[in-house]
PDB file of C-alpha atoms in Angstrom:
ATOM      1  CA  UNK A  27       1.951 -49.004 -49.647  1.00 48.00           C
ATOM      2  CA  UNK A  28       0.129 -47.882 -52.777  1.00 45.00           C
ATOM      3  CA  UNK A  29      -2.771 -45.477 -52.354  1.00 45.00           C
ATOM      4  CA  UNK A  30      -5.294 -45.446 -55.160  1.00 47.00           C
ATOM      5  CA  UNK A  31      -7.259 -42.336 -56.046  1.00 47.00           C
ATOM      6  CA  UNK A  32     -10.986 -42.655 -55.242  1.00 46.00           C
ATOM      7  CA  UNK A  33     -13.303 -43.534 -58.102  1.00 48.00           C
ATOM      8  CA  UNK A  34     -16.048 -41.198 -59.275  1.00 49.00           C
ATOM      9  CA  UNK A  35     -18.613 -43.375 -57.497  1.00 48.00           C
ATOM     10  CA  UNK A  36     -16.620 -43.229 -54.265  1.00 45.00           C
ATOM     11  CA  UNK A  37     -16.365 -39.469 -54.516  1.00 43.00           C
ATOM     12  CA  UNK A  38     -20.098 -39.275 -55.135  1.00 44.00           C
ATOM     13  CA  UNK A  39     -20.862 -41.439 -52.104  1.00 43.00           C
ATOM     14  CA  UNK A  40     -18.488 -39.334 -49.986  1.00 42.00           C
ATOM     15  CA  UNK A  41     -20.280 -36.191 -51.116  1.00 42.00           C
ATOM     16  CA  UNK A  42     -23.644 -37.701 -50.215  1.00 42.00           C
ATOM     17  CA  UNK A  43     -22.339 -38.622 -46.767  1.00 36.00           C
ATOM     18  CA  UNK A  44     -21.000 -35.106 -46.117  1.00 37.00           C
ATOM     19  CA  UNK A  45     -24.293 -33.474 -47.014  1.00 36.00           C
ATOM     20  CA  UNK A  46     -26.673 -36.155 -45.745  1.00 41.00           C
ATOM     21  CA  UNK A  47     -27.528 -37.478 -49.228  1.00 43.00           C
ATOM     22  CA  UNK A  48     -28.080 -35.792 -52.574  1.00 42.00           C
ATOM     23  CA  UNK A  49     -31.514 -34.541 -51.540  1.00 43.00           C
ATOM     24  CA  UNK A  50     -30.044 -32.810 -48.485  1.00 40.00           C
ATOM     25  CA  UNK A  51     -27.375 -31.257 -50.689  1.00 40.00           C
ATOM     26  CA  UNK A  52     -29.991 -29.750 -52.986  1.00 40.00           C
ATOM     27  CA  UNK A  53     -31.901 -28.498 -49.955  1.00 38.00           C
ATOM     28  CA  UNK A  54     -28.853 -26.687 -48.590  1.00 42.00           C
ATOM     29  CA  UNK A  55     -28.146 -25.140 -51.975  1.00 40.00           C
ATOM     30  CA  UNK A  56     -31.718 -23.962 -52.325  1.00 39.00           C
ATOM     31  CA  UNK A  57     -32.022 -22.550 -48.822  1.00 40.00           C
ATOM     32  CA  UNK A  58     -28.734 -20.636 -48.993  1.00 43.00           C
ATOM     33  CA  UNK A  59     -28.833 -19.353 -52.596  1.00 43.00           C
ATOM     34  CA  UNK A  60     -30.384 -15.999 -51.667  1.00 43.00           C
ATOM     35  CA  UNK A  61     -28.163 -15.673 -48.614  1.00 49.00           C
ATOM     36  CA  UNK A  62     -25.098 -16.351 -50.733  1.00 47.00           C
ATOM     37  CA  UNK A  63     -26.176 -13.709 -53.260  1.00 38.00           C
ATOM     38  CA  UNK A  64     -26.575 -11.117 -50.524  1.00 44.00           C
ATOM     39  CA  UNK A  65     -23.253 -12.093 -48.985  1.00 50.00           C
ATOM     40  CA  UNK A  66     -21.432 -11.682 -52.301  1.00 43.00           C
ATOM     41  CA  UNK A  67     -22.999  -8.241 -52.763  1.00 36.00           C
ATOM     42  CA  UNK A  68     -21.872  -7.258 -49.273  1.00 50.00           C
ATOM     43  CA  UNK A  69     -18.343  -8.503 -49.947  1.00 51.00           C
ATOM     44  CA  UNK A  70     -18.230  -6.456 -53.146  1.00 49.00           C
ATOM     45  CA  UNK A  71     -18.311  -3.344 -50.969  1.00 64.00           C
ATOM     46  CA  UNK A  72     -15.671  -4.725 -48.603  1.00 77.00           C
ATOM     47  CA  UNK A  73     -11.907  -4.792 -48.764  1.00 92.00           C
ATOM     48  CA  UNK A  74      -8.873  -3.247 -47.080  1.00 95.00           C
ATOM     49  CA  UNK A  75      -8.090  -1.043 -50.090  1.00 95.00           C
ATOM     50  CA  UNK A  76     -11.011   1.247 -49.207  1.00 94.00           C
ATOM     51  CA  UNK A  77      -9.959   1.791 -45.591  1.00 97.00           C
ATOM     52  CA  UNK A  78      -8.509   5.220 -44.813  1.00 97.00           C
ATOM     53  CA  UNK A  79      -9.429   5.568 -41.127  1.00 98.00           C
ATOM     54  CA  UNK A  80      -8.516   3.178 -38.335  1.00 98.00           C
ATOM     55  CA  UNK A  81     -10.267   3.379 -34.981  1.00 98.00           C
ATOM     56  CA  UNK A  82      -8.693   1.751 -31.961  1.00 97.00           C
ATOM     57  CA  UNK A  83      -7.853   1.875 -28.277  1.00 95.00           C
ATOM     58  CA  UNK A  84      -6.334   4.978 -26.688  1.00 94.00           C
ATOM     59  CA  UNK A  85      -5.072   7.125 -25.047  1.00 94.00           C
ATOM     60  CA  UNK A  86      -1.743   7.704 -26.836  1.00 92.00           C
ATOM     61  CA  UNK A  87       0.888   5.045 -26.262  1.00 91.00           C
ATOM     62  CA  UNK A  88      -1.130   1.849 -26.745  1.00 94.00           C
ATOM     63  CA  UNK A  89       0.135  -1.063 -28.803  1.00 97.00           C
ATOM     64  CA  UNK A  90      -3.021  -0.832 -30.893  1.00 97.00           C
ATOM     65  CA  UNK A  91      -2.278   2.769 -31.827  1.00 96.00           C
ATOM     66  CA  UNK A  92       1.190   1.767 -33.026  1.00 97.00           C
ATOM     67  CA  UNK A  93      -0.193  -1.249 -34.882  1.00 98.00           C
ATOM     68  CA  UNK A  94      -2.724   0.956 -36.674  1.00 98.00           C
ATOM     69  CA  UNK A  95      -0.012   3.289 -37.935  1.00 98.00           C
ATOM     70  CA  UNK A  96       2.089   0.277 -38.948  1.00 98.00           C
ATOM     71  CA  UNK A  97      -0.783  -1.192 -40.968  1.00 98.00           C
ATOM     72  CA  UNK A  98      -1.200   2.057 -42.888  1.00 98.00           C
ATOM     73  CA  UNK A  99       2.565   2.243 -43.445  1.00 98.00           C
ATOM     74  CA  UNK A 100       2.810  -1.309 -44.749  1.00 97.00           C
ATOM     75  CA  UNK A 101       0.012  -0.686 -47.222  1.00 97.00           C
ATOM     76  CA  UNK A 102       1.446   2.645 -48.347  1.00 97.00           C
ATOM     77  CA  UNK A 103      -1.766   4.428 -47.414  1.00 94.00           C
ATOM     78  CA  UNK A 104      -2.160   7.958 -46.106  1.00 95.00           C
ATOM     79  CA  UNK A 105      -4.765   7.584 -43.415  1.00 98.00           C
ATOM     80  CA  UNK A 106      -5.792   8.662 -39.941  1.00 98.00           C
ATOM     81  CA  UNK A 107      -5.755   6.781 -36.642  1.00 98.00           C
ATOM     82  CA  UNK A 108      -8.543   7.694 -34.226  1.00 98.00           C
ATOM     83  CA  UNK A 109      -8.284   6.790 -30.528  1.00 97.00           C
ATOM     84  CA  UNK A 110     -11.231   5.769 -28.337  1.00 96.00           C
ATOM     85  CA  UNK A 111     -11.747   4.713 -24.733  1.00 94.00           C
ATOM     86  CA  UNK A 112     -12.604   1.192 -25.917  1.00 93.00           C
ATOM     87  CA  UNK A 113     -12.949  -0.654 -29.209  1.00 94.00           C
ATOM     88  CA  UNK A 114     -16.592  -1.270 -28.422  1.00 93.00           C
ATOM     89  CA  UNK A 115     -17.266   2.466 -28.087  1.00 94.00           C
ATOM     90  CA  UNK A 116     -15.317   3.062 -31.289  1.00 94.00           C
ATOM     91  CA  UNK A 117     -17.681   0.792 -33.199  1.00 94.00           C
ATOM     92  CA  UNK A 118     -20.652   2.932 -32.215  1.00 93.00           C
ATOM     93  CA  UNK A 119     -18.939   6.108 -33.453  1.00 91.00           C
ATOM     94  CA  UNK A 120     -17.609   4.827 -36.773  1.00 92.00           C
ATOM     95  CA  UNK A 121     -19.333   5.670 -40.090  1.00 93.00           C
ATOM     96  CA  UNK A 122     -20.372   2.481 -41.906  1.00 94.00           C
ATOM     97  CA  UNK A 123     -19.120   3.616 -45.311  1.00 94.00           C
ATOM     98  CA  UNK A 124     -16.342   1.081 -45.828  1.00 95.00           C
ATOM     99  CA  UNK A 125     -13.617   3.692 -45.360  1.00 96.00           C
ATOM    100  CA  UNK A 126     -13.406   3.089 -41.620  1.00 97.00           C
ATOM    101  CA  UNK A 127     -12.174   0.041 -39.725  1.00 98.00           C
ATOM    102  CA  UNK A 128     -11.396  -1.079 -36.187  1.00 98.00           C
ATOM    103  CA  UNK A 129      -7.967  -2.319 -35.174  1.00 98.00           C
ATOM    104  CA  UNK A 130      -8.025  -5.056 -32.543  1.00 98.00           C
ATOM    105  CA  UNK A 131      -5.663  -7.800 -31.419  1.00 96.00           C
ATOM    106  CA  UNK A 132      -5.876 -11.515 -30.757  1.00 95.00           C
ATOM    107  CA  UNK A 133      -5.759 -11.110 -26.969  1.00 95.00           C
ATOM    108  CA  UNK A 134      -8.288  -8.289 -26.751  1.00 92.00           C
ATOM    109  CA  UNK A 135     -10.887  -9.303 -24.130  1.00 88.00           C
ATOM    110  CA  UNK A 136     -14.223 -10.357 -25.628  1.00 89.00           C
ATOM    111  CA  UNK A 137     -12.972  -9.986 -29.210  1.00 94.00           C
ATOM    112  CA  UNK A 138     -15.112 -13.023 -30.043  1.00 94.00           C
ATOM    113  CA  UNK A 139     -18.180 -11.169 -28.774  1.00 95.00           C
ATOM    114  CA  UNK A 140     -17.297  -8.095 -30.809  1.00 94.00           C
ATOM    115  CA  UNK A 141     -16.924 -10.181 -33.969  1.00 96.00           C
ATOM    116  CA  UNK A 142     -19.841 -12.589 -33.688  1.00 96.00           C
ATOM    117  CA  UNK A 143     -22.174 -10.004 -32.205  1.00 96.00           C
ATOM    118  CA  UNK A 144     -21.657  -7.710 -35.196  1.00 96.00           C
ATOM    119  CA  UNK A 145     -21.556  -9.975 -38.239  1.00 95.00           C
ATOM    120  CA  UNK A 146     -24.043  -7.644 -39.914  1.00 94.00           C
ATOM    121  CA  UNK A 147     -21.649  -4.679 -39.895  1.00 95.00           C
ATOM    122  CA  UNK A 148     -18.100  -5.900 -39.201  1.00 95.00           C
ATOM    123  CA  UNK A 149     -15.898  -7.826 -41.603  1.00 95.00           C
ATOM    124  CA  UNK A 150     -12.343  -8.876 -40.819  1.00 96.00           C
ATOM    125  CA  UNK A 151     -10.324  -7.847 -43.864  1.00 97.00           C
ATOM    126  CA  UNK A 152      -6.735  -8.236 -42.685  1.00 98.00           C
ATOM    127  CA  UNK A 153      -4.433  -9.498 -39.950  1.00 98.00           C
ATOM    128  CA  UNK A 154      -0.712  -9.197 -39.349  1.00 98.00           C
ATOM    129  CA  UNK A 155       1.954 -10.010 -36.770  1.00 98.00           C
ATOM    130  CA  UNK A 156       3.920  -7.236 -35.108  1.00 98.00           C
ATOM    131  CA  UNK A 157       5.803  -7.085 -31.788  1.00 98.00           C
ATOM    132  CA  UNK A 158       4.255  -4.938 -29.098  1.00 98.00           C
ATOM    133  CA  UNK A 159       6.154  -2.215 -27.325  1.00 98.00           C
ATOM    134  CA  UNK A 160       8.141  -3.557 -24.402  1.00 98.00           C
ATOM    135  CA  UNK A 161       5.643  -4.402 -21.681  1.00 99.00           C
ATOM    136  CA  UNK A 162       6.747  -3.188 -18.257  1.00 99.00           C
ATOM    137  CA  UNK A 163       5.842  -3.086 -14.597  1.00 99.00           C
ATOM    138  CA  UNK A 164       6.272   0.535 -13.571  1.00 99.00           C
ATOM    139  CA  UNK A 165       5.609   2.821 -10.638  1.00 99.00           C
ATOM    140  CA  UNK A 166       5.884   6.450  -9.658  1.00 97.00           C
ATOM    141  CA  UNK A 167       8.670   5.507  -7.235  1.00 94.00           C
ATOM    142  CA  UNK A 168       7.457   2.633  -5.074  1.00 96.00           C
ATOM    143  CA  UNK A 169       9.814  -0.376  -5.493  1.00 97.00           C
ATOM    144  CA  UNK A 170       7.145  -2.961  -4.620  1.00 97.00           C
ATOM    145  CA  UNK A 171       3.681  -1.607  -5.509  1.00 98.00           C
ATOM    146  CA  UNK A 172       0.801  -3.081  -3.528  1.00 98.00           C
ATOM    147  CA  UNK A 173      -1.820  -1.902  -6.039  1.00 99.00           C
ATOM    148  CA  UNK A 174      -1.267  -2.253  -9.787  1.00 99.00           C
ATOM    149  CA  UNK A 175      -3.413  -0.944 -12.648  1.00 99.00           C
ATOM    150  CA  UNK A 176      -3.643  -3.241 -15.657  1.00 98.00           C
ATOM    151  CA  UNK A 177      -5.687  -3.816 -18.767  1.00 96.00           C
ATOM    152  CA  UNK A 178      -7.288  -7.299 -18.572  1.00 96.00           C
ATOM    153  CA  UNK A 179      -5.107  -8.701 -21.386  1.00 96.00           C
ATOM    154  CA  UNK A 180      -1.664  -8.424 -19.662  1.00 97.00           C
ATOM    155  CA  UNK A 181      -3.054  -8.988 -16.180  1.00 97.00           C
ATOM    156  CA  UNK A 182      -0.892 -12.098 -15.891  1.00 97.00           C
ATOM    157  CA  UNK A 183       2.159  -9.828 -15.598  1.00 98.00           C
ATOM    158  CA  UNK A 184       0.946  -8.316 -12.308  1.00 98.00           C
ATOM    159  CA  UNK A 185       2.946  -9.574  -9.290  1.00 98.00           C
ATOM    160  CA  UNK A 186       1.064 -12.153  -7.231  1.00 97.00           C
ATOM    161  CA  UNK A 187       1.403  -9.987  -4.136  1.00 96.00           C
ATOM    162  CA  UNK A 188      -0.318  -6.958  -5.679  1.00 98.00           C
ATOM    163  CA  UNK A 189      -3.991  -6.033  -5.878  1.00 98.00           C
ATOM    164  CA  UNK A 190      -5.158  -5.540  -9.465  1.00 98.00           C
ATOM    165  CA  UNK A 191      -7.127  -2.480 -10.568  1.00 98.00           C
ATOM    166  CA  UNK A 192      -8.491  -3.143 -14.058  1.00 98.00           C
ATOM    167  CA  UNK A 193      -8.470  -0.284 -16.570  1.00 97.00           C
ATOM    168  CA  UNK A 194      -9.426   0.066 -20.235  1.00 94.00           C
ATOM    169  CA  UNK A 195      -5.925   0.272 -21.739  1.00 95.00           C
ATOM    170  CA  UNK A 196      -2.201   0.041 -21.036  1.00 96.00           C
ATOM    171  CA  UNK A 197      -1.929   3.792 -21.457  1.00 96.00           C
ATOM    172  CA  UNK A 198      -4.741   4.422 -18.978  1.00 97.00           C
ATOM    173  CA  UNK A 199      -2.881   2.227 -16.491  1.00 98.00           C
ATOM    174  CA  UNK A 200       0.135   4.532 -16.752  1.00 98.00           C
ATOM    175  CA  UNK A 201      -2.051   7.626 -16.399  1.00 98.00           C
ATOM    176  CA  UNK A 202      -3.694   6.284 -13.240  1.00 98.00           C
ATOM    177  CA  UNK A 203      -0.320   5.350 -11.778  1.00 99.00           C
ATOM    178  CA  UNK A 204       1.136   8.788 -12.466  1.00 98.00           C
ATOM    179  CA  UNK A 205      -1.956  10.359 -10.884  1.00 98.00           C
ATOM    180  CA  UNK A 206      -1.436   8.373  -7.680  1.00 98.00           C
ATOM    181  CA  UNK A 207      -4.589   6.275  -8.019  1.00 98.00           C
ATOM    182  CA  UNK A 208      -2.453   3.129  -7.796  1.00 99.00           C
ATOM    183  CA  UNK A 209       1.146   2.449  -6.795  1.00 99.00           C
ATOM    184  CA  UNK A 210       2.122   0.599  -9.962  1.00 99.00           C
ATOM    185  CA  UNK A 211       0.956  -0.383 -13.434  1.00 99.00           C
ATOM    186  CA  UNK A 212       1.436  -2.824 -16.260  1.00 99.00           C
ATOM    187  CA  UNK A 213       1.924  -0.668 -19.319  1.00 98.00           C
ATOM    188  CA  UNK A 214       4.074  -0.095 -22.394  1.00 97.00           C
ATOM    189  CA  UNK A 215       7.549   1.382 -22.175  1.00 97.00           C
ATOM    190  CA  UNK A 216       6.260   4.243 -24.329  1.00 96.00           C
ATOM    191  CA  UNK A 217       3.468   5.125 -21.895  1.00 97.00           C
ATOM    192  CA  UNK A 218       5.744   4.704 -18.869  1.00 98.00           C
ATOM    193  CA  UNK A 219       8.271   7.155 -20.291  1.00 97.00           C
ATOM    194  CA  UNK A 220       5.542   9.554 -21.403  1.00 97.00           C
ATOM    195  CA  UNK A 221       4.237   9.815 -17.831  1.00 98.00           C
ATOM    196  CA  UNK A 222       7.598   9.833 -16.056  1.00 98.00           C
ATOM    197  CA  UNK A 223       7.271   6.431 -14.399  1.00 99.00           C
ATOM    198  CA  UNK A 224      10.060   4.238 -13.063  1.00 98.00           C
ATOM    199  CA  UNK A 225      10.396   0.854 -14.760  1.00 99.00           C
ATOM    200  CA  UNK A 226      10.613  -1.915 -12.172  1.00 99.00           C
ATOM    201  CA  UNK A 227      10.631  -4.840 -14.593  1.00 99.00           C
ATOM    202  CA  UNK A 228      10.869  -5.007 -18.373  1.00 99.00           C
ATOM    203  CA  UNK A 229       9.119  -8.030 -19.892  1.00 99.00           C
ATOM    204  CA  UNK A 230      10.234  -7.123 -23.406  1.00 98.00           C
ATOM    205  CA  UNK A 231       8.176  -7.041 -26.614  1.00 98.00           C
ATOM    206  CA  UNK A 232       5.501  -9.659 -27.286  1.00 98.00           C
ATOM    207  CA  UNK A 233       4.831 -10.971 -30.819  1.00 98.00           C
ATOM    208  CA  UNK A 234       1.170 -10.167 -31.396  1.00 98.00           C
ATOM    209  CA  UNK A 235      -1.520 -10.781 -34.010  1.00 98.00           C
ATOM    210  CA  UNK A 236      -3.429  -7.622 -34.881  1.00 98.00           C
ATOM    211  CA  UNK A 237      -6.707  -7.670 -36.799  1.00 98.00           C
ATOM    212  CA  UNK A 238      -8.459  -5.098 -38.981  1.00 98.00           C
ATOM    213  CA  UNK A 239     -12.270  -5.079 -39.090  1.00 97.00           C
ATOM    214  CA  UNK A 240     -13.980  -2.994 -41.767  1.00 98.00           C
ATOM    215  CA  UNK A 241     -17.273  -1.366 -40.789  1.00 97.00           C
ATOM    216  CA  UNK A 242     -20.006  -1.737 -43.410  1.00 94.00           C
ATOM    217  CA  UNK A 243     -23.632  -0.707 -43.641  1.00 83.00           C
ATOM    218  CA  UNK A 244     -26.150  -3.516 -43.160  1.00 69.00           C
ATOM    219  CA  UNK A 245     -28.622  -2.104 -45.684  1.00 58.00           C
ATOM    220  CA  UNK A 246     -31.074  -3.958 -47.851  1.00 32.00           C
ATOM    221  CA  UNK A 247     -28.754  -3.913 -50.865  1.00 38.00           C
ATOM    222  CA  UNK A 248     -26.031  -5.692 -48.937  1.00 42.00           C
ATOM    223  CA  UNK A 249     -28.414  -8.450 -47.922  1.00 42.00           C
ATOM    224  CA  UNK A 250     -29.061  -9.975 -44.537  1.00 42.00           C
ATOM    225  CA  UNK A 251     -26.184 -11.636 -42.663  1.00 40.00           C
ATOM    226  CA  UNK A 252     -26.007 -15.417 -42.700  1.00 35.00           C
ATOM    227  CA  UNK A 253     -27.988 -16.973 -39.889  1.00 36.00           C
ATOM    228  CA  UNK A 254     -26.124 -18.951 -37.252  1.00 35.00           C
ATOM    229  CA  UNK A 255     -25.246 -22.373 -38.617  1.00 36.00           C
ATOM    230  CA  UNK A 256     -25.933 -21.441 -42.250  1.00 35.00           C
ATOM    231  CA  UNK A 257     -23.530 -22.779 -44.859  1.00 34.00           C
ATOM    232  CA  UNK A 258     -21.997 -20.395 -47.394  1.00 36.00           C
ATOM    233  CA  UNK A 259     -21.155 -22.296 -50.579  1.00 33.00           C
TER     234      UNK A 259
END
């Protein structure tokens, strides 16, 4: 079957259909011209090359901490990784000078809220795939823990017979288990070994997408963020 390329008239009609007619197209261009200008100015201050500080989830031993160091290593950058109790709290403590960014991951709870609720100051500038540390079910000695601490993301690894105690990170789960607050935890092999826990089951590493979000100032020079539903051309 031969497929002919569309004529100029056909392309024109298709363009009119996509934009609701030529008049609608001009309207969109006019209404978004200033927004586009501001967006371009904001993007001129953005970019991963400026980032020297990564802020992410702690305490020590989280997959996000390791991913942050790996991102700096891959880019050949000498930088610093700062650990926080949550990524949300990190955002509130980070200077908006373009040299700081948050490291998150694709399965981080409410990542969509973090992104879309902060379009005026957060810009995703990079993403990469890296395996996590081995994820494990561990305990301080109990072979079948009845209570298990877990971050919401790997909660699916908790045995069906156990009661889940949600915590803010995999490392915090190991800390709580070692402190006797729970009988077991879902954590990383690194955190389990750090806190002297017994590994009951090793789920292995998990290929994971990690994301880097640069923090920028939403000042007048950068322009206002695009309104919901606006089209950037």
